[in-house]
N, CA, C and O atoms as a Tinker XYZ file with bonds, in Angstrom:
   472  protein
     1  N     86.820000  104.204000   80.338000    73     2
     2  CA    86.792000  104.062000   81.663000    64     1     3
     3  C     88.376000  103.844000   82.349000    63     2     4     5
     4  O     88.932000  104.528000   83.207000    81     3
     5  N     88.770000  102.858000   81.765000    73     3     6
     6  CA    90.183000  102.352000   82.198000    64     5     7
     7  C     91.205000  103.434000   81.945000    63     6     8     9
     8  O     91.951000  103.879000   82.817000    81     7
     9  N     91.182000  103.837000   80.638000    73     7    10
    10  CA    92.180000  104.783000   80.077000    64     9    11
    11  C     92.018000  106.088000   80.914000    63    10    12    13
    12  O     93.030000  106.694000   81.265000    81    11
    13  N     90.978000  106.463000   81.191000    73    11    14
    14  CA    90.610000  107.821000   82.137000    64    13    15
    15  C     91.187000  107.522000   83.558000    63    14    16    17
    16  O     91.742000  108.370000   84.256000    81    15
    17  N     90.998000  106.265000   83.890000    73    15    18
    18  CA    91.625000  105.947000   85.326000    64    17    19
    19  C     93.238000  105.992000   85.237000    63    18    20    21
    20  O     93.953000  106.496000   86.104000    81    19
    21  N     93.615000  105.488000   84.255000    73    19    22
    22  CA    95.262000  105.331000   83.978000    64    21    23
    23  C     95.786000  106.813000   83.998000    63    22    24    25
    24  O     96.721000  107.161000   84.719000    81    23
    25  N     95.172000  107.586000   83.225000    73    23    26
    26  CA    95.491000  108.991000   82.966000    64    25    27
    27  C     95.626000  109.606000   84.364000    63    26    28    29
    28  O     96.674000  110.122000   84.753000    81    27
    29  N     94.552000  109.525000   85.068000    73    27    30
    30  CA    94.453000  110.121000   86.356000    64    29    31
    31  C     95.571000  109.593000   87.207000    63    30    32    33
    32  O     96.265000  110.404000   87.821000    81    31
    33  N     95.791000  108.395000   87.291000    73    31    34
    34  CA    96.817000  107.810000   88.303000    64    33    35
    35  C     98.178000  108.342000   87.767000    63    34    36    37
    36  O     98.996000  108.689000   88.619000    81    35
    37  N     98.521000  108.448000   86.421000    73    35    38
    38  CA    99.692000  108.964000   86.077000    64    37    39
    39  C     99.937000  110.509000   86.206000    63    38    40    41
    40  O    101.073000  110.970000   86.322000    81    39
    41  N     98.809000  111.277000   86.180000    73    39    42
    42  CA    99.030000  112.535000   86.648000    64    41    43
    43  C     99.326000  112.849000   88.168000    63    42    44    45
    44  O    100.002000  113.776000   88.615000    81    43
    45  N     98.621000  111.798000   88.894000    73    43    46
    46  CA    98.912000  112.029000   90.275000    64    45    47
    47  C    100.477000  111.390000   90.616000    63    46    48    49
    48  O    101.052000  111.773000   91.635000    81    47
    49  N    101.059000  110.495000   89.790000    73    47    50
    50  CA   102.300000  110.264000   90.184000    64    49    51
    51  C    103.292000  111.384000   89.914000    63    50    52    53
    52  O    104.332000  111.503000   90.561000    81    51
    53  N    102.915000  112.220000   88.905000    73    51    54
    54  CA   103.702000  113.359000   88.663000    64    53    55
    55  C    103.705000  114.499000   89.683000    63    54    56    57
    56  O    104.399000  115.498000   89.495000    81    55
    57  N    103.052000  114.374000   90.595000    73    55    58
    58  CA   102.753000  115.462000   91.671000    64    57    59
    59  C    103.759000  115.084000   92.905000    63    58    60    61
    60  O    103.880000  113.919000   93.286000    81    59
    61  N    104.339000  115.973000   93.385000    73    59    62
    62  CA   105.516000  115.729000   94.315000    64    61    63
    63  C    105.057000  114.991000   95.705000    63    62    64    65
    64  O    105.648000  114.101000   96.317000    81    63
    65  N    103.731000  115.686000   96.031000    73    63    66
    66  CA   103.269000  115.126000   97.214000    64    65    67
    67  C    103.049000  113.354000   97.207000    63    66    68    69
    68  O    103.445000  112.505000   98.006000    81    67
    69  N    102.288000  113.244000   96.012000    73    67    70
    70  CA   101.995000  111.685000   95.967000    64    69    71
    71  C    103.185000  110.920000   95.674000    63    70    72    73
    72  O    103.224000  109.740000   96.023000    81    71
    73  N    104.195000  111.472000   95.052000    73    71    74
    74  CA   105.386000  110.452000   95.071000    64    73    75
    75  C    106.124000  110.326000   96.480000    63    74    76    77
    76  O    106.554000  109.243000   96.876000    81    75
    77  N    106.257000  111.660000   97.302000    73    75    78
    78  CA   106.606000  111.449000   98.509000    64    77    79
    79  C    105.832000  110.467000   99.439000    63    78    80    81
    80  O    106.415000  109.647000  100.149000    81    79
    81  N    104.507000  110.602000   99.389000    73    79    82
    82  CA   103.735000  109.503000   99.942000    64    81    83
    83  C    104.044000  108.181000   99.651000    63    82    84    85
    84  O    104.126000  107.322000  100.530000    81    83
    85  N    104.213000  107.976000   98.519000    73    83    86
    86  CA   104.455000  106.620000   98.038000    64    85    87
    87  C    105.885000  106.126000   98.595000    63    86    88    89
    88  O    105.969000  104.988000   99.057000    81    87
    89  N    106.868000  106.867000   98.561000    73    87    90
    90  CA   108.303000  106.488000   99.159000    64    89    91
    91  C    108.148000  106.326000  100.607000    63    90    92    93
    92  O    108.759000  105.456000  101.226000    81    91
    93  N    107.298000  107.194000  101.180000    73    91    94
    94  CA   107.052000  107.266000  102.757000    64    93    95
    95  C    106.437000  106.112000  102.955000    63    94    96    97
    96  O    106.987000  105.439000  103.826000    81    95
    97  N    105.381000  105.570000  102.412000    73    95    98
    98  CA   104.991000  104.375000  102.950000    64    97    99
    99  C    105.909000  103.092000  102.503000    63    98   100   101
   100  O    105.862000  102.057000  103.168000    81    99
   101  N    106.631000  103.190000  101.503000    73    99   102
   102  CA   107.771000  102.095000  101.359000    64   101   103
   103  C    108.633000  102.075000  102.408000    63   102   104   105
   104  O    109.036000  100.992000  102.834000    81   103
   105  N    109.068000  103.375000  103.019000    73   103   106
   106  CA   110.067000  103.259000  104.010000    64   105   107
   107  C    109.397000  102.777000  105.373000    63   106   108   109
   108  O    110.027000  102.008000  106.099000    81   107
   109  N    108.267000  103.173000  105.685000    73   107   110
   110  CA   107.593000  102.844000  106.807000    64   109   111
   111  C    107.262000  101.412000  107.019000    63   110   112   113
   112  O    107.277000  100.875000  108.126000    81   111
   113  N    106.928000  100.753000  105.774000    73   111   114
   114  CA   106.426000   99.274000  105.775000    64   113   115
   115  C    107.146000   98.253000  106.596000    63   114   116   117
   116  O    106.599000   97.448000  107.349000    81   115
   117  N    108.438000   98.368000  106.375000    73   115   118
   118  CA   109.271000   97.308000  107.481000    64   117   119
   119  C    108.949000   97.400000  108.727000    63   118   120   121
   120  O    108.748000   96.377000  109.382000    81   119
   121  N    108.829000   98.821000  109.354000    73   119   122
   122  CA   108.656000   98.881000  110.644000    64   121   123
   123  C    107.349000   98.525000  111.071000    63   122   124   125
   124  O    107.229000   98.067000  112.207000    81   123
   125  N    106.073000   98.699000  110.145000    73   123   126
   126  CA   104.797000   98.202000  110.284000    64   125   127
   127  C    104.880000   96.549000  110.532000    63   126   128   129
   128  O    104.467000   95.957000  111.530000    81   127
   129  N    105.457000   96.024000  109.482000    73   127   130
   130  CA   105.609000   94.550000  109.539000    64   129   131
   131  C    106.235000   93.977000  110.857000    63   130   132   133
   132  O    105.688000   93.085000  111.505000    81   131
   133  N    107.540000   94.619000  111.232000    73   131   134
   134  CA   107.959000   94.066000  112.434000    64   133   135
   135  C    106.851000   94.524000  113.816000    63   134   136   137
   136  O    106.614000   93.724000  114.720000    81   135
   137  N    106.396000   95.599000  113.783000    73   135   138
   138  CA   105.461000   95.828000  114.873000    64   137   139
   139  C    104.234000   94.821000  114.649000    63   138   140   141
   140  O    103.841000   94.187000  115.628000    81   139
   141  N    103.706000   94.671000  113.596000    73   139   142
   142  CA   102.489000   93.649000  113.686000    64   141   143
   143  C    103.003000   92.392000  113.831000    63   142   144   145
   144  O    102.092000   91.586000  114.022000    81   143
   145  N    104.317000   91.785000  113.816000    73   143   146
   146  CA   104.854000   90.589000  114.137000    64   145   147
   147  C    104.921000   90.380000  115.724000    63   146   148   149
   148  O    104.543000   89.372000  116.321000    81   147
   149  N    105.483000   91.550000  116.297000    73   147   150
   150  CA   105.452000   91.572000  117.605000    64   149   151
   151  C    104.072000   91.621000  118.386000    63   150   152   153
   152  O    103.881000   91.155000  119.510000    81   151
   153  N    103.119000   92.290000  117.565000    73   151   154
   154  CA   101.830000   92.462000  118.237000    64   153   155
   155  C    100.962000   90.986000  118.273000    63   154   156   157
   156  O    100.204000   90.599000  119.162000    81   155
   157  N    101.311000   90.340000  117.082000    73   155   158
   158  CA   100.781000   88.897000  116.845000    64   157   159
   159  C    101.321000   87.980000  117.947000    63   158   160   161
   160  O    100.608000   87.323000  118.706000    81   159
   161  N    102.796000   88.010000  117.951000    73   159   162
   162  CA   103.477000   87.257000  118.994000    64   161   163
   163  C    102.768000   87.403000  120.476000    63   162   164   165
   164  O    102.310000   86.475000  121.142000    81   163
   165  N    102.794000   88.799000  120.824000    73   163   166
   166  CA   102.208000   88.921000  122.187000    64   165   167
   167  C    100.773000   88.374000  122.275000    63   166   168   169
   168  O    100.551000   87.644000  123.241000    81   167
   169  N     99.774000   88.610000  121.426000    73   167   170
   170  CA    98.441000   88.302000  121.510000    64   169   171
   171  C     98.389000   86.781000  121.476000    63   170   172   173
   172  O     97.620000   86.249000  122.276000    81   171
   173  N     99.086000   86.024000  120.678000    73   171   174
   174  CA    98.934000   84.816000  120.393000    64   173   175
   175  C     99.710000   83.842000  121.456000    63   174   176   177
   176  O     99.113000   82.849000  121.873000    81   175
   177  N    100.902000   84.099000  121.845000    73   175   178
   178  CA   101.767000   83.303000  122.653000    64   177   179
   179  C    101.712000   83.753000  123.974000    63   178   180   181
   180  O    101.550000   82.903000  124.850000    81   179
   181  N    101.816000   84.928000  124.282000    73   179   182
   182  CA   102.174000   85.617000  125.643000    64   181   183
   183  C    100.854000   85.810000  126.543000    63   182   184   185
   184  O    100.896000   85.702000  127.769000    81   183
   185  N     99.703000   86.099000  125.844000    73   183   186
   186  CA    98.541000   86.190000  126.463000    64   185   187
   187  C     97.958000   84.983000  127.211000    63   186   188   189
   188  O     97.991000   83.896000  126.633000    81   187
   189  N     97.389000   85.072000  128.529000    73   187   190
   190  CA    97.101000   84.077000  129.393000    64   189   191
   191  C     95.849000   83.454000  128.620000    63   190   192   193
   192  O     95.740000   82.230000  128.696000    81   191
   193  N     94.998000   84.079000  127.964000    73   191   194
   194  CA    93.733000   83.554000  127.656000    64   193   195
   195  C     93.665000   83.321000  126.079000    63   194   196   197
   196  O     92.623000   83.186000  125.438000    81   195
   197  N     94.959000   83.297000  125.571000    73   195   198
   198  CA    95.099000   82.856000  124.115000    64   197   199
   199  C     94.985000   81.231000  123.852000    63   198   200   201
   200  O     95.331000   80.415000  124.706000    81   199
   201  N     94.517000   80.907000  122.712000    73   199   202
   202  CA    94.271000   79.318000  122.667000    64   201   203
   203  C     95.706000   78.561000  122.549000    63   202   204   205
   204  O     95.843000   77.377000  122.856000    81   203
   205  N     96.849000   79.459000  122.025000    73   203   206
   206  CA    97.908000   78.403000  121.945000    64   205   207
   207  C     98.702000   78.207000  123.099000    63   206   208   209
   208  O     99.494000   77.274000  123.235000    81   207
   209  N     98.407000   79.394000  124.207000    73   207   210
   210  CA    98.911000   79.498000  125.669000    64   209   211
   211  C     98.468000   78.257000  126.318000    63   210   212   213
   212  O     99.198000   77.539000  127.001000    81   211
   213  N     97.152000   78.036000  126.047000    73   211   214
   214  CA    96.216000   76.908000  126.688000    64   213   215
   215  C     96.452000   75.586000  125.988000    63   214   216   217
   216  O     96.494000   74.512000  126.587000    81   215
   217  N     96.585000   75.715000  124.834000    73   215   218
   218  CA    96.565000   74.456000  124.326000    64   217   219
   219  C     98.342000   73.783000  124.595000    63   218   220   221
   220  O     98.539000   72.615000  124.927000    81   219
   221  N     99.199000   74.558000  124.420000    73   219   222
   222  CA   100.584000   74.132000  124.674000    64   221   223
   223  C    100.956000   74.113000  126.233000    63   222   224   225
   224  O    102.029000   73.651000  126.620000    81   223
   225  N     99.949000   74.673000  127.139000    73   223   226
   226  CA   100.159000   74.623000  128.458000    64   225   227
   227  C    101.272000   75.432000  128.872000    63   226   228   229
   228  O    101.970000   75.030000  129.802000    81   227
   229  N    101.535000   76.547000  128.287000    73   227   230
   230  CA   103.074000   77.058000  128.448000    64   229   231
   231  C    103.223000   77.781000  129.973000    63   230   232   233
   232  O    104.276000   78.295000  130.350000    81   231
   233  N    102.072000   77.733000  130.726000    73   231   234
   234  CA   102.332000   78.218000  132.233000    64   233   235
   235  C    103.076000   77.163000  132.892000    63   234   236   237
   236  O    103.765000   77.473000  133.864000    81   235
   237  N    103.029000   75.770000  132.438000    73   235   238
   238  CA   103.736000   74.979000  133.199000    64   237   239
   239  C    105.146000   74.655000  132.649000    63   238   240   241
   240  O    105.965000   74.041000  133.333000    81   239
   241  N    105.377000   75.042000  131.526000    73   239   242
   242  CA   106.453000   74.629000  130.758000    64   241   243
   243  C    107.554000   75.807000  130.888000    63   242   244   245
   244  O    108.743000   75.507000  130.777000    81   243
   245  N    107.161000   77.162000  131.125000    73   243   246
   246  CA   108.149000   78.180000  131.360000    64   245   247
   247  C    107.698000   78.766000  132.729000    63   246   248   249
   248  O    106.542000   78.688000  133.144000    81   247
   249  N    108.798000   79.398000  133.431000    73   247   250
   250  CA   108.278000   80.077000  134.699000    64   249   251
   251  C    107.620000   81.524000  134.307000    63   250   252   253
   252  O    107.697000   82.093000  133.218000    81   251
   253  N    106.984000   81.942000  135.439000    73   251   254
   254  CA   106.197000   83.208000  135.239000    64   253   255
   255  C    106.958000   84.295000  134.722000    63   254   256   257
   256  O    106.530000   85.028000  133.830000    81   255
   257  N    108.287000   84.443000  135.359000    73   255   258
   258  CA   109.117000   85.551000  134.911000    64   257   259
   259  C    109.475000   85.624000  133.618000    63   258   260   261
   260  O    109.574000   86.744000  133.117000    81   259
   261  N    109.735000   84.471000  132.839000    73   259   262
   262  CA   109.888000   84.439000  131.318000    64   261   263
   263  C    108.867000   85.082000  130.689000    63   262   264   265
   264  O    109.201000   85.911000  129.843000    81   263
   265  N    107.506000   84.880000  130.922000    73   263   266
   266  CA   106.368000   85.629000  130.343000    64   265   267
   267  C    106.490000   87.152000  130.559000    63   266   268   269
   268  O    106.457000   88.023000  129.690000    81   267
   269  N    106.645000   87.306000  131.953000    73   267   270
   270  CA   106.647000   88.685000  132.083000    64   269   271
   271  C    107.774000   89.541000  131.439000    63   270   272   273
   272  O    107.523000   90.689000  131.072000    81   271
   273  N    108.855000   89.069000  131.314000    73   271   274
   274  CA   109.973000   89.621000  130.550000    64   273   275
   275  C    109.694000   89.661000  129.092000    63   274   276   277
   276  O    110.081000   90.636000  128.447000    81   275
   277  N    109.065000   88.701000  128.523000    73   275   278
   278  CA   108.737000   88.709000  127.155000    64   277   279
   279  C    107.623000   89.647000  126.853000    63   278   280   281
   280  O    107.689000   90.374000  125.861000    81   279
   281  N    106.542000   89.669000  127.707000    73   279   282
   282  CA   105.631000   90.801000  127.580000    64   281   283
   283  C    106.102000   92.153000  127.867000    63   282   284   285
   284  O    105.492000   93.109000  127.387000    81   283
   285  N    107.028000   92.306000  128.531000    73   283   286
   286  CA   107.722000   93.800000  128.770000    64   285   287
   287  C    108.319000   94.173000  127.341000    63   286   288   289
   288  O    107.988000   95.168000  126.696000    81   287
   289  N    109.233000   93.235000  126.957000    73   287   290
   290  CA   110.008000   93.571000  125.713000    64   289   291
   291  C    108.926000   93.788000  124.550000    63   290   292   293
   292  O    108.879000   94.842000  123.916000    81   291
   293  N    108.163000   92.838000  124.345000    73   291   294
   294  CA   107.163000   92.988000  123.215000    64   293   295
   295  C    106.319000   94.183000  123.274000    63   294   296   297
   296  O    105.997000   94.789000  122.252000    81   295
   297  N    105.965000   94.524000  124.417000    73   295   298
   298  CA   105.009000   95.713000  124.524000    64   297   299
   299  C    106.034000   96.968000  124.381000    63   298   300   301
   300  O    105.552000   97.986000  123.884000    81   299
   301  N    107.297000   96.992000  124.740000    73   299   302
   302  CA   107.931000   98.059000  124.404000    64   301   303
   303  C    108.421000   98.205000  122.938000    63   302   304   305
   304  O    108.622000   99.333000  122.488000    81   303
   305  N    108.584000   97.296000  122.316000    73   303   306
   306  CA   108.744000   97.263000  120.858000    64   305   307
   307  C    107.361000   97.802000  120.188000    63   306   308   309
   308  O    107.390000   98.707000  119.354000    81   307
   309  N    106.176000   97.200000  120.598000    73   307   310
   310  CA   105.073000   97.692000  119.933000    64   309   311
   311  C    104.956000   99.024000  120.237000    63   310   312   313
   312  O    104.694000   99.747000  119.276000    81   311
   313  N    105.080000   99.552000  121.316000    73   311   314
   314  CA   104.950000  101.044000  121.738000    64   313   315
   315  C    106.132000  101.860000  120.845000    63   314   316   317
   316  O    105.818000  102.933000  120.331000    81   315
   317  N    107.188000  101.448000  120.712000    73   315   318
   318  CA   108.239000  102.306000  120.058000    64   317   319
   319  C    107.861000  102.182000  118.636000    63   318   320   321
   320  O    108.218000  103.091000  117.886000    81   319
   321  N    107.207000  101.214000  118.170000    73   319   322
   322  CA   107.174000  101.247000  116.546000    64   321   323
   323  C    105.688000  101.924000  116.151000    63   322   324   325
   324  O    105.611000  102.818000  115.309000    81   323
   325  N    104.632000  101.442000  116.790000    73   323   326
   326  CA   103.213000  101.960000  116.613000    64   325   327
   327  C    103.059000  103.559000  117.223000    63   326   328   329
   328  O    102.406000  104.443000  116.669000    81   327
   329  N    103.793000  103.695000  118.451000    73   327   330
   330  CA   103.558000  104.731000  119.221000    64   329   331
   331  C    104.205000  106.113000  118.393000    63   330   332   333
   332  O    103.702000  107.229000  118.521000    81   331
   333  N    105.224000  105.877000  117.656000    73   331   334
   334  CA   105.872000  106.878000  116.803000    64   333   335
   335  C    105.825000  106.724000  115.415000    63   334   336   337
   336  O    106.683000  107.138000  114.636000    81   335
   337  N    104.788000  106.109000  115.115000    73   335   338
   338  CA   104.664000  105.879000  113.577000    64   337   339
   339  C    104.334000  107.335000  113.014000    63   338   340   341
   340  O    104.789000  107.664000  111.919000    81   339
   341  N    103.636000  108.105000  113.675000    73   339   342
   342  CA   103.404000  109.467000  113.132000    64   341   343
   343  C    104.701000  110.223000  112.832000    63   342   344   345
   344  O    104.820000  110.897000  111.809000    81   343
   345  N    105.696000  110.094000  113.771000    73   343   346
   346  CA   106.732000  110.732000  113.875000    64   345   347
   347  C    107.812000  110.133000  112.645000    63   346   348   349
   348  O    108.593000  110.884000  112.059000    81   347
   349  N    107.733000  108.987000  112.429000    73   347   350
   350  CA   108.263000  108.366000  111.323000    64   349   351
   351  C    107.792000  108.930000  110.154000    63   350   352   353
   352  O    108.581000  109.447000  109.364000    81   351
   353  N    106.545000  108.894000  109.935000    73   351   354
   354  CA   105.671000  109.265000  108.801000    64   353   355
   355  C    106.180000  110.877000  108.523000    63   354   356   357
   356  O    106.487000  111.285000  107.403000    81   355
   357  N    106.199000  111.478000  109.419000    73   355   358
   358  CA   106.456000  113.124000  109.200000    64   357   359
   359  C    108.002000  113.191000  108.799000    63   358   360   361
   360  O    108.362000  113.897000  107.857000    81   359
   361  N    108.808000  112.510000  109.469000    73   359   362
   362  CA   110.270000  112.746000  108.973000    64   361   363
   363  C    110.577000  112.129000  107.581000    63   362   364   365
   364  O    111.409000  112.699000  106.875000    81   363
   365  N    109.983000  111.045000  107.155000    73   363   366
   366  CA   110.101000  110.567000  105.830000    64   365   367
   367  C    109.529000  111.372000  104.625000    63   366   368   369
   368  O    110.008000  111.444000  103.493000    81   367
   369  N    108.282000  112.022000  105.163000    73   367   370
   370  CA   107.784000  112.761000  104.241000    64   369   371
   371  C    108.439000  114.033000  104.013000    63   370   372   373
   372  O    108.447000  114.495000  102.872000    81   371
   373  N    109.010000  114.671000  105.007000    73   371   374
   374  CA   109.928000  115.927000  104.881000    64   373   375
   375  C    111.109000  115.499000  104.287000    63   374   376   377
   376  O    111.668000  116.268000  103.504000    81   375
   377  N    111.618000  114.337000  104.535000    73   375   378
   378  CA   112.913000  114.058000  103.832000    64   377   379
   379  C    112.692000  113.895000  102.211000    63   378   380   381
   380  O    113.628000  114.121000  101.443000    81   379
   381  N    111.507000  113.523000  101.776000    73   379   382
   382  CA   111.312000  113.306000  100.415000    64   381   383
   383  C    110.833000  114.541000   99.773000    63   382   384   385
   384  O    111.280000  114.794000   98.654000    81   383
   385  N    110.018000  115.319000  100.296000    73   383   386
   386  CA   109.600000  116.690000   99.759000    64   385   387
   387  C    110.441000  117.675000   99.921000    63   386   388   389
   388  O    110.390000  118.557000   99.065000    81   387
   389  N    111.429000  117.821000  101.019000    73   387   390
   390  CA   112.279000  119.132000  100.933000    64   389   391
   391  C    113.096000  119.354000   99.797000    63   390   392   393
   392  O    113.153000  120.481000   99.304000    81   391
   393  N    113.841000  118.247000   99.251000    73   391   394
   394  CA   114.687000  118.392000   98.112000    64   393   395
   395  C    114.002000  119.022000   96.960000    63   394   396   397
   396  O    114.550000  119.918000   96.317000    81   395
   397  N    112.606000  118.498000   96.633000    73   395   398
   398  CA   111.900000  119.042000   95.584000    64   397   399
   399  C    111.565000  120.614000   95.677000    63   398   400   401
   400  O    111.468000  121.254000   94.630000    81   399
   401  N    111.407000  121.167000   96.783000    73   399   402
   402  CA   111.002000  122.440000   97.146000    64   401   403
   403  C    112.015000  123.317000   97.138000    63   402   404   405
   404  O    111.847000  124.480000   96.770000    81   403
   405  N    113.421000  122.747000   97.632000    73   403   406
   406  CA   114.612000  123.698000   97.719000    64   405   407
   407  C    114.970000  123.912000   96.288000    63   406   408   409
   408  O    115.266000  125.076000   96.018000    81   407
   409  N    115.011000  123.031000   95.285000    73   407   410
   410  CA   115.352000  123.263000   93.952000    64   409   411
   411  C    114.359000  124.263000   93.325000    63   410   412   413
   412  O    114.764000  125.109000   92.527000    81   411
   413  N    113.074000  124.174000   93.676000    73   411   414
   414  CA   112.045000  125.103000   93.240000    64   413   415
   415  C    112.412000  126.582000   93.714000    63   414   416   417
   416  O    112.240000  127.571000   93.000000    81   415
   417  N    112.890000  126.612000   94.887000    73   415   418
   418  CA   112.996000  127.875000   95.616000    64   417   419
   419  C    114.218000  128.703000   95.237000    63   418   420   421
   420  O    114.334000  129.927000   95.287000    81   419
   421  N    115.136000  127.761000   94.837000    73   419   422
   422  CA   116.620000  128.299000   94.376000    64   421   423
   423  C    116.382000  128.896000   93.029000    63   422   424   425
   424  O    117.072000  129.861000   92.700000    81   423
   425  N    115.386000  128.378000   92.135000    73   423   426
   426  CA   115.216000  128.928000   90.859000    64   425   427
   427  C    114.295000  130.101000   90.756000    63   426   428   429
   428  O    114.084000  130.516000   89.617000    81   427
   429  N    113.731000  130.686000   91.728000    73   427   430
   430  CA   113.054000  131.899000   91.841000    64   429   431
   431  C    113.821000  133.160000   92.160000    63   430   432   433
   432  O    114.370000  133.137000   93.261000    81   431
   433  N    113.976000  134.219000   91.464000    73   431   434
   434  CA   114.906000  135.070000   91.811000    64   433   435
   435  C    114.526000  136.007000   92.650000    63   434   436   437
   436  O    115.398000  136.703000   93.171000    81   435
   437  N    113.145000  136.224000   92.959000    73   435   438
   438  CA   112.719000  136.888000   94.022000    64   437   439
   439  C    112.971000  136.332000   95.296000    63   438   440   441
   440  O    113.202000  137.147000   96.188000    81   439
   441  N    112.980000  135.102000   95.595000    73   439   442
   442  CA   113.204000  134.433000   96.671000    64   441   443
   443  C    114.825000  134.223000   97.106000    63   442   444   445
   444  O    115.259000  133.838000   98.191000    81   443
   445  N    115.527000  134.584000   95.958000    73   443   446
   446  CA   116.973000  134.337000   96.305000    64   445   447
   447  C    117.380000  135.755000   96.888000    63   446   448   449
   448  O    118.244000  135.876000   97.757000    81   447
   449  N    116.673000  136.830000   96.325000    73   447   450
   450  CA   117.149000  138.151000   97.002000    64   449   451
   451  C    116.681000  138.324000   98.417000    63   450   452   453
   452  O    117.303000  138.988000   99.247000    81   451
   453  N    115.531000  137.681000   98.658000    73   451   454
   454  CA   115.009000  137.603000  100.083000    64   453   455
   455  C    115.715000  136.690000  100.960000    63   454   456   457
   456  O    115.797000  136.917000  102.167000    81   455
   457  N    116.225000  135.675000  100.417000    73   455   458
   458  CA   117.379000  134.892000  101.178000    64   457   459
   459  C    118.600000  135.439000  101.373000    63   458   460   461
   460  O    119.211000  135.239000  102.423000    81   459
   461  N    119.042000  136.115000  100.482000    73   459   462
   462  CA   120.372000  136.911000  100.736000    64   461   463
   463  C    120.461000  137.906000  101.768000    63   462   464   465
   464  O    121.444000  138.105000  102.483000    81   463
   465  N    119.120000  138.654000  101.800000    73   463   466
   466  CA   118.966000  139.661000  103.009000    64   465   467
   467  C    119.241000  139.253000  104.348000    63   466   468   469
   468  O    119.581000  139.982000  105.280000    81   467
   469  N    119.024000  137.758000  104.359000    73   467   470
   470  CA   119.198000  137.261000  105.929000    64   469   471
   471  C    120.526000  136.874000  105.904000    63   470   472
   472  O    121.058000  136.428000  106.921000    81   471
């Protein structure tokens, strides 16, 4: 059973799509970690009904404008990262798949003739 699973996984790694998906996830993961950090920071420290906000009594320590600015910046970073996550994924996927297909297309004589006509 394990050997069949290993063979299946090795065959999947040979496919261009799965290699590109693996590289894409590796490139996107730092963005996801940064976005998750800002999301956690926003929910734990900047939310008025959070536990740490009330335990540390942050409303008396810092003025209200500091929290508004921090919420605004944190919300902007969260939106920029998670709102454009699909765009990042599409870009990196195309970046990793395109060179594979360009070399395959250049090796086909019929497509070379078609490309020369343009």
